[in-house]
Coordinates of C-alpha atoms and ligand atoms in Angstrom, one line a residue:
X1 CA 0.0 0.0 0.0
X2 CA 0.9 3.7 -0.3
X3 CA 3.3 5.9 1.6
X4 CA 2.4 9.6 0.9
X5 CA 4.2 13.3 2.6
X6 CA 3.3 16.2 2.4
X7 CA 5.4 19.1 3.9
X8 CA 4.4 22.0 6.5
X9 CA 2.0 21.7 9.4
X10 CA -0.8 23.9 8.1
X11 CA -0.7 23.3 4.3
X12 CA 0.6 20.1 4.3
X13 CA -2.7 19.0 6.4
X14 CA -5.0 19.8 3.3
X15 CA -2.7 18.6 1.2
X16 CA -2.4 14.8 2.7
X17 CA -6.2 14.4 3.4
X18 CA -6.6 15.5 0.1
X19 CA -4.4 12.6 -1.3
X20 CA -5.2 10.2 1.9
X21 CA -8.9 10.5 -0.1
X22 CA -7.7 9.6 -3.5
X23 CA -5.7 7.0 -1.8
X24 CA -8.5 5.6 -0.5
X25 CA -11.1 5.6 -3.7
X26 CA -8.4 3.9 -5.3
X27 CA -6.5 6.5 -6.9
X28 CA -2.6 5.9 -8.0
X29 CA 0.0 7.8 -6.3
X30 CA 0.4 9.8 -8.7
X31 CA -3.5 10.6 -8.7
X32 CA -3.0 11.2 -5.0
X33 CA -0.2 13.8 -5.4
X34 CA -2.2 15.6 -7.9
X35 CA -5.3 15.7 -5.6
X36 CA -3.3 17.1 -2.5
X37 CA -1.6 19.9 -4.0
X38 CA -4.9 20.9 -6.0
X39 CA -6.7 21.3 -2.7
X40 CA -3.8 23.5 -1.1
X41 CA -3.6 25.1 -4.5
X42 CA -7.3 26.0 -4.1
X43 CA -7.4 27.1 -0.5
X44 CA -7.9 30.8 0.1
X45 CA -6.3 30.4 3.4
X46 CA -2.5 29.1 2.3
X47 CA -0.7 32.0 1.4
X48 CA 2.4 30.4 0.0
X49 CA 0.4 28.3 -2.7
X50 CA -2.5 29.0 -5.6
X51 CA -5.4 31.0 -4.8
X52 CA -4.5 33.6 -2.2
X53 CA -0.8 33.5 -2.3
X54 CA 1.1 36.3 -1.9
X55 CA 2.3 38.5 -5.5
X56 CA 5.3 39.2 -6.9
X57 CA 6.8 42.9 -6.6
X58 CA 4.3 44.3 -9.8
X59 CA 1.3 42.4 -7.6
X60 CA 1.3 39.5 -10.0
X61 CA 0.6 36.0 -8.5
X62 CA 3.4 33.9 -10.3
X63 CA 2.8 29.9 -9.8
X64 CA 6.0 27.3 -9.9
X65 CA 4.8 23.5 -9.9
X66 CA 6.2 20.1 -10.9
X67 CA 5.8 16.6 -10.6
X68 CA 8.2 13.8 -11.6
X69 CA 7.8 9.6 -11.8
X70 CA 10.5 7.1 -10.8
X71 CA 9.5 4.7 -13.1
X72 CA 10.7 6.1 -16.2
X73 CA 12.3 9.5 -15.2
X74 CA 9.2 11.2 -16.6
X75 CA 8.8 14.8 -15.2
X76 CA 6.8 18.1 -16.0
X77 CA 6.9 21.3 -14.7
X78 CA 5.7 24.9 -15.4
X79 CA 7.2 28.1 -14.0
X80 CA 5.9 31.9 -13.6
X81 CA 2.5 30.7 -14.4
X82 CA -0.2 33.6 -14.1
X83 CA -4.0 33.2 -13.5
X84 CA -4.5 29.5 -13.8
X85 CA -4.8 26.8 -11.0
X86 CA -4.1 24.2 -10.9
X87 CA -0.5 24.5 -11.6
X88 CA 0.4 21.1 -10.4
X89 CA -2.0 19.5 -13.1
X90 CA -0.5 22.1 -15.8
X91 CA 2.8 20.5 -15.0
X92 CA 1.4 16.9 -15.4
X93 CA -0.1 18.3 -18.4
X94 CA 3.2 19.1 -19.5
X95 CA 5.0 15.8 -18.3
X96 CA 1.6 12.9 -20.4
X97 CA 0.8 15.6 -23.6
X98 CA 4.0 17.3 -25.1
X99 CA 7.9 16.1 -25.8
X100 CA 8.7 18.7 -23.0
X101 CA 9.8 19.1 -19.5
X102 CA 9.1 22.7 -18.7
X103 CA 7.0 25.5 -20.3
X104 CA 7.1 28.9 -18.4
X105 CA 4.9 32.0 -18.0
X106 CA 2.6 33.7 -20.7
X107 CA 3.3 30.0 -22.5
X108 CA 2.5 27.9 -19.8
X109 CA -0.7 29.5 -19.2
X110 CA -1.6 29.3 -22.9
X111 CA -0.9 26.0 -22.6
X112 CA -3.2 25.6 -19.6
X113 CA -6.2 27.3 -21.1
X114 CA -5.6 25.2 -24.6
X115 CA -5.7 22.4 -22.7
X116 CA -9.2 23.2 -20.9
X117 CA -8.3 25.7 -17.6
X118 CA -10.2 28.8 -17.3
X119 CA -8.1 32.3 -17.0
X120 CA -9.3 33.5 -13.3
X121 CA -8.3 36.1 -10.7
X122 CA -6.1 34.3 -8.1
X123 CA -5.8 37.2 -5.7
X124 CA -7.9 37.5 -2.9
X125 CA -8.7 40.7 -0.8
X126 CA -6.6 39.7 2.1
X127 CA -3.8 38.9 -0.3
X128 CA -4.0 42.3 -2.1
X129 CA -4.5 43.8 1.6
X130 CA -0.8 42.3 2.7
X131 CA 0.3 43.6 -0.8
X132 CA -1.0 47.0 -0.3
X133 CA 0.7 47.1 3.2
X134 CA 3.9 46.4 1.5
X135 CA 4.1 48.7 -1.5
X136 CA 3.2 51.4 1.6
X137 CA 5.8 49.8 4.1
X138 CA 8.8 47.1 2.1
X139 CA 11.3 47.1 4.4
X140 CA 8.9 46.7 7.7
X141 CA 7.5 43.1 5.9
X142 CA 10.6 42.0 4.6
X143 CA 11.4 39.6 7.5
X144 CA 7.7 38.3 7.2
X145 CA 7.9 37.9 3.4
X146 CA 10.7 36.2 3.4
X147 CA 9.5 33.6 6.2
X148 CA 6.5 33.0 4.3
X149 CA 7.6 30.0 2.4
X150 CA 5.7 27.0 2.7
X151 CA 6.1 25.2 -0.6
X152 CA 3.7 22.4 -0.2
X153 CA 6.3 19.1 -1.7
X154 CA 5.3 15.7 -1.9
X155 CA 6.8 12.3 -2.2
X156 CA 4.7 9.3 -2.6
X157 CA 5.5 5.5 -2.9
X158 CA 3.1 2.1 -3.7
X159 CA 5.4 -0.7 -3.9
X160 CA 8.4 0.8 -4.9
X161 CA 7.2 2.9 -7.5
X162 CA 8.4 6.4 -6.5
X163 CA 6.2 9.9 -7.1
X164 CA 7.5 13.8 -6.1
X165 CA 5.3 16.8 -7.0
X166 CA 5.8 20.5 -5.3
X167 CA 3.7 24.1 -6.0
X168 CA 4.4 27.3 -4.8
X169 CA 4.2 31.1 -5.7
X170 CA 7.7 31.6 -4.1
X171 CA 8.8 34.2 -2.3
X172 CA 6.5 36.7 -1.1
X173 CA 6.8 40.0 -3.1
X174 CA 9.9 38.4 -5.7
X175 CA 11.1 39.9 -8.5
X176 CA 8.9 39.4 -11.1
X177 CA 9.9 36.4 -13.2
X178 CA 12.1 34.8 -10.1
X179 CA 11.8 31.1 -10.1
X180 CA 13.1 28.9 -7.3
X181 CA 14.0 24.9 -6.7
X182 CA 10.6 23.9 -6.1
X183 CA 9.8 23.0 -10.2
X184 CA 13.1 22.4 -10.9
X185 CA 13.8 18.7 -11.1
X186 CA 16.8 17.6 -9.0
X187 CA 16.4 21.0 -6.8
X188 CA 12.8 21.1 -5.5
X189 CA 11.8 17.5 -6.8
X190 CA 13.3 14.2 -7.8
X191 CA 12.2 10.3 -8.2
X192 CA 14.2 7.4 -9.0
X193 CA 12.6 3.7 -8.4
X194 CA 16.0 2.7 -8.6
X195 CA 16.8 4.8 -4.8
X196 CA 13.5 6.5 -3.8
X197 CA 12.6 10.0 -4.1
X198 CA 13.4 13.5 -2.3
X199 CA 12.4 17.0 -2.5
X200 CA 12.6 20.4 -1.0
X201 CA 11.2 23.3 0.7
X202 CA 12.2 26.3 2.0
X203 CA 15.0 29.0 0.3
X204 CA 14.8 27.9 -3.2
X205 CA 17.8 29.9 -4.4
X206 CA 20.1 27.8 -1.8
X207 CA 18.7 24.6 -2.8
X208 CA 18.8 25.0 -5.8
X209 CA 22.4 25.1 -5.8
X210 CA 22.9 22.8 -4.2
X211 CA 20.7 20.1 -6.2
X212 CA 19.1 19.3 -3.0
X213 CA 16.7 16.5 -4.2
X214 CA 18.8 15.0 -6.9
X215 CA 21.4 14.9 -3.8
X216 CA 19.5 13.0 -1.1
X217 CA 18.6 10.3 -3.9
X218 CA 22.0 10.1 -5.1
X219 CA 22.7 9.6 -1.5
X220 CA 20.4 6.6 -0.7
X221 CA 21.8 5.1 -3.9
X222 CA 24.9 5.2 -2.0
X223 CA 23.4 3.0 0.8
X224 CA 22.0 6.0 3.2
X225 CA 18.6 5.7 4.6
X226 CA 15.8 8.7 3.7
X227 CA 17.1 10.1 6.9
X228 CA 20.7 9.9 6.5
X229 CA 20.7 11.3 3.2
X230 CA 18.9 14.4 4.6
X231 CA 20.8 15.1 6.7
X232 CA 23.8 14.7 4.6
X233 CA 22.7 17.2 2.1
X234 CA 21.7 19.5 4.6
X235 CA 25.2 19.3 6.3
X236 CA 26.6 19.8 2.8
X237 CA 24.5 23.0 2.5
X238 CA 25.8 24.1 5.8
X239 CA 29.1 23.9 4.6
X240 CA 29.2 24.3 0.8
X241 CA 26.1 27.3 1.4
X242 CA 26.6 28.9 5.0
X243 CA 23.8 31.5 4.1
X244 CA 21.0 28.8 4.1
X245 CA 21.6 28.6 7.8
X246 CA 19.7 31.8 8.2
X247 CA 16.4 30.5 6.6
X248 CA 14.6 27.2 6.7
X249 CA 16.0 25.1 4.0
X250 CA 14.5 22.0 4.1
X251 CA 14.7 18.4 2.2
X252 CA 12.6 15.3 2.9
X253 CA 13.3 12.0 1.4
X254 CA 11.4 8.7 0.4
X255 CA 12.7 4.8 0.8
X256 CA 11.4 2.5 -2.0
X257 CA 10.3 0.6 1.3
X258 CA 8.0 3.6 2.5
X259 CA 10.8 4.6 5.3
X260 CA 10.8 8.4 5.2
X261 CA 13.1 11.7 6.4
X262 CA 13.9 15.3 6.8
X263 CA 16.5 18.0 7.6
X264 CA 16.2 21.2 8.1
X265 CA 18.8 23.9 7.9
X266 CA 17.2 26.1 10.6
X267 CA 13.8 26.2 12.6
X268 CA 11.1 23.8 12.7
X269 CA 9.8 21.6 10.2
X270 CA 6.7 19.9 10.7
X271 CA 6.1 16.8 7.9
X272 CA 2.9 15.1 7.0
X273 CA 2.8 11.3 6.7
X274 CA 0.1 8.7 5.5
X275 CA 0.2 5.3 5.7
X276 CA -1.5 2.8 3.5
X277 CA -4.9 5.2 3.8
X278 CA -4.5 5.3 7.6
X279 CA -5.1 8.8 9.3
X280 CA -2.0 11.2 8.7
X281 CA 0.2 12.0 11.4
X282 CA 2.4 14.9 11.1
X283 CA 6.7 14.7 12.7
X284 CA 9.0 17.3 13.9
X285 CA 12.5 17.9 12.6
X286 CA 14.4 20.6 13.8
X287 CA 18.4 21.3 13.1
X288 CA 20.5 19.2 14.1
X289 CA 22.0 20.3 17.4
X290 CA 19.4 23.1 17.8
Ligands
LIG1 N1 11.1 26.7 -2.3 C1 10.2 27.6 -2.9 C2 10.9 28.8 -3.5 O1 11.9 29.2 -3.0 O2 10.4 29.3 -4.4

């Protein structure tokens, strides 16, 4: 039976009982992934993801997703998407109907209306309130924007067969057109049924470099359990990329077996899990030695 994760306490719980459903009506993994990031991508609430997220600098919400299969080393992924949801079944869309890997703004959302989403507004009036009170006050919300960073990423397993997928809108108030890790396969997602699977959260810029997810893999290949290869890549960060000890940077891995881990670079991280349909129960991580 299935192993799913779904990262952060408050986004990752509609995200995994989400999925947990699918799981349970028989949906694939893949399915399951899909259906979990949907619902956080279409909460109001989750200001980090979809519908209500915070904008870019211009006030422009800009959507990152991607999804990727073990199997085959399938992936797809969109970036900078505008006025569509969801963006995580854009990027599937991506991965089963073209030759591609990516496709990226004013593209990708043609894409995603060609291929039956409606254009809507995704900003809410509490999300253009927070905007308003930082085109009046940048510097006195840059602390908060910059915590705000609860990619939802998830990692799902049925017998071996290995599933990532992550959305965002990145960082709150970004330069228009910034893209992070999170739809970025080997930085924000990666899946291997030959190792498992990883992916990231947190300060996509840091992870990025550092090939976070396609790290921790590479790492269980090498023996190390979803735990150990966490925290491996996380040490490597702390050393290779001293700056991402001063915001959360965050990977979470995947056994073919249904083990699972995390490391975080600072803070604490909070990670959903669901076994086999049961009810989720959500794990701490916090750095190690802090
Ligand atoms: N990890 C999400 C981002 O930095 O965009």
């Amino acid at each position: 039976m299935a192993t799913i994760l779904a990262t952060w306490e408050e986004p990752g719980k509609v995200a995994i009982h989400a999925a947990r459903q699918t799981v349970l009506n028989g949906g694939s993994v893949l399915d399951s992934l899909e259906a979990g990031l949907t619902a956080a991508e279409d909460d109001p609430n989750l200001v980090a993801i979809g519908r209500g997220s915070l904008p870019n600098s211009d006030g422009e919400i800009e959507l990152d997703a991607s999804v990727m299969l073990g199997s085959g080393l399938e992936a797809g992924a969109v970036c900078a998407l505008r006025g569509v949801l969801p963006a995580i079944r854009v990027a599937r869309w991506v991965m089963e109907r073209t030759e591609h890997v990516m496709l990226t703004g004013d593209q990708a959302r043609r894409f995603a209306i060609e291929q039956g989403l409606r254009p809507q507004n995704l900003m809410t009036a509490e999300s253009i309130r927070r905007y308003e009170e930082w085109l009046r006050s940048p510097e006195s919300v840059a602390e908060y924007a910059h915590s705000v960073h609860d990619t939802v990423t998830m990692l799902g397993e049925d017998g071996g067969r290995m599933v990532a997928a992550s959305s965002t809108s990145g960082w709150a108030y970004k330069k228009p057109g910034r893209v992070g890790d999170s739809p970025i396969v080997g930085a924000g997602i990666y899946a291997d049924d030959e190792h498992g699977a990883a992916g990231a959260t947190g300060w996509g810029e840091q992870l990025w470099r550092a090939c976070a997810s396609f790290r921790t893999v590479q790492a269980m290949g090498r023996g190390l359990s979803p735990q150990e290869a966490c925290e491996e890549t996380v040490a490597y960060m702390q050393r290779r990329l001293p700056g991402s000890r001063e915001l959360p940077c965050v990977v979470l891995a995947l056994g073919k077996d249904g083990s699972f881990g995390a490391a975080t670079t600072k803070g604490e991280f909070h990670l959903w899990v669901c076994r086999d349909g049961g009810g989720p129960q959500v794990h701490a991580y916090r750095p190690k030695g802090g």
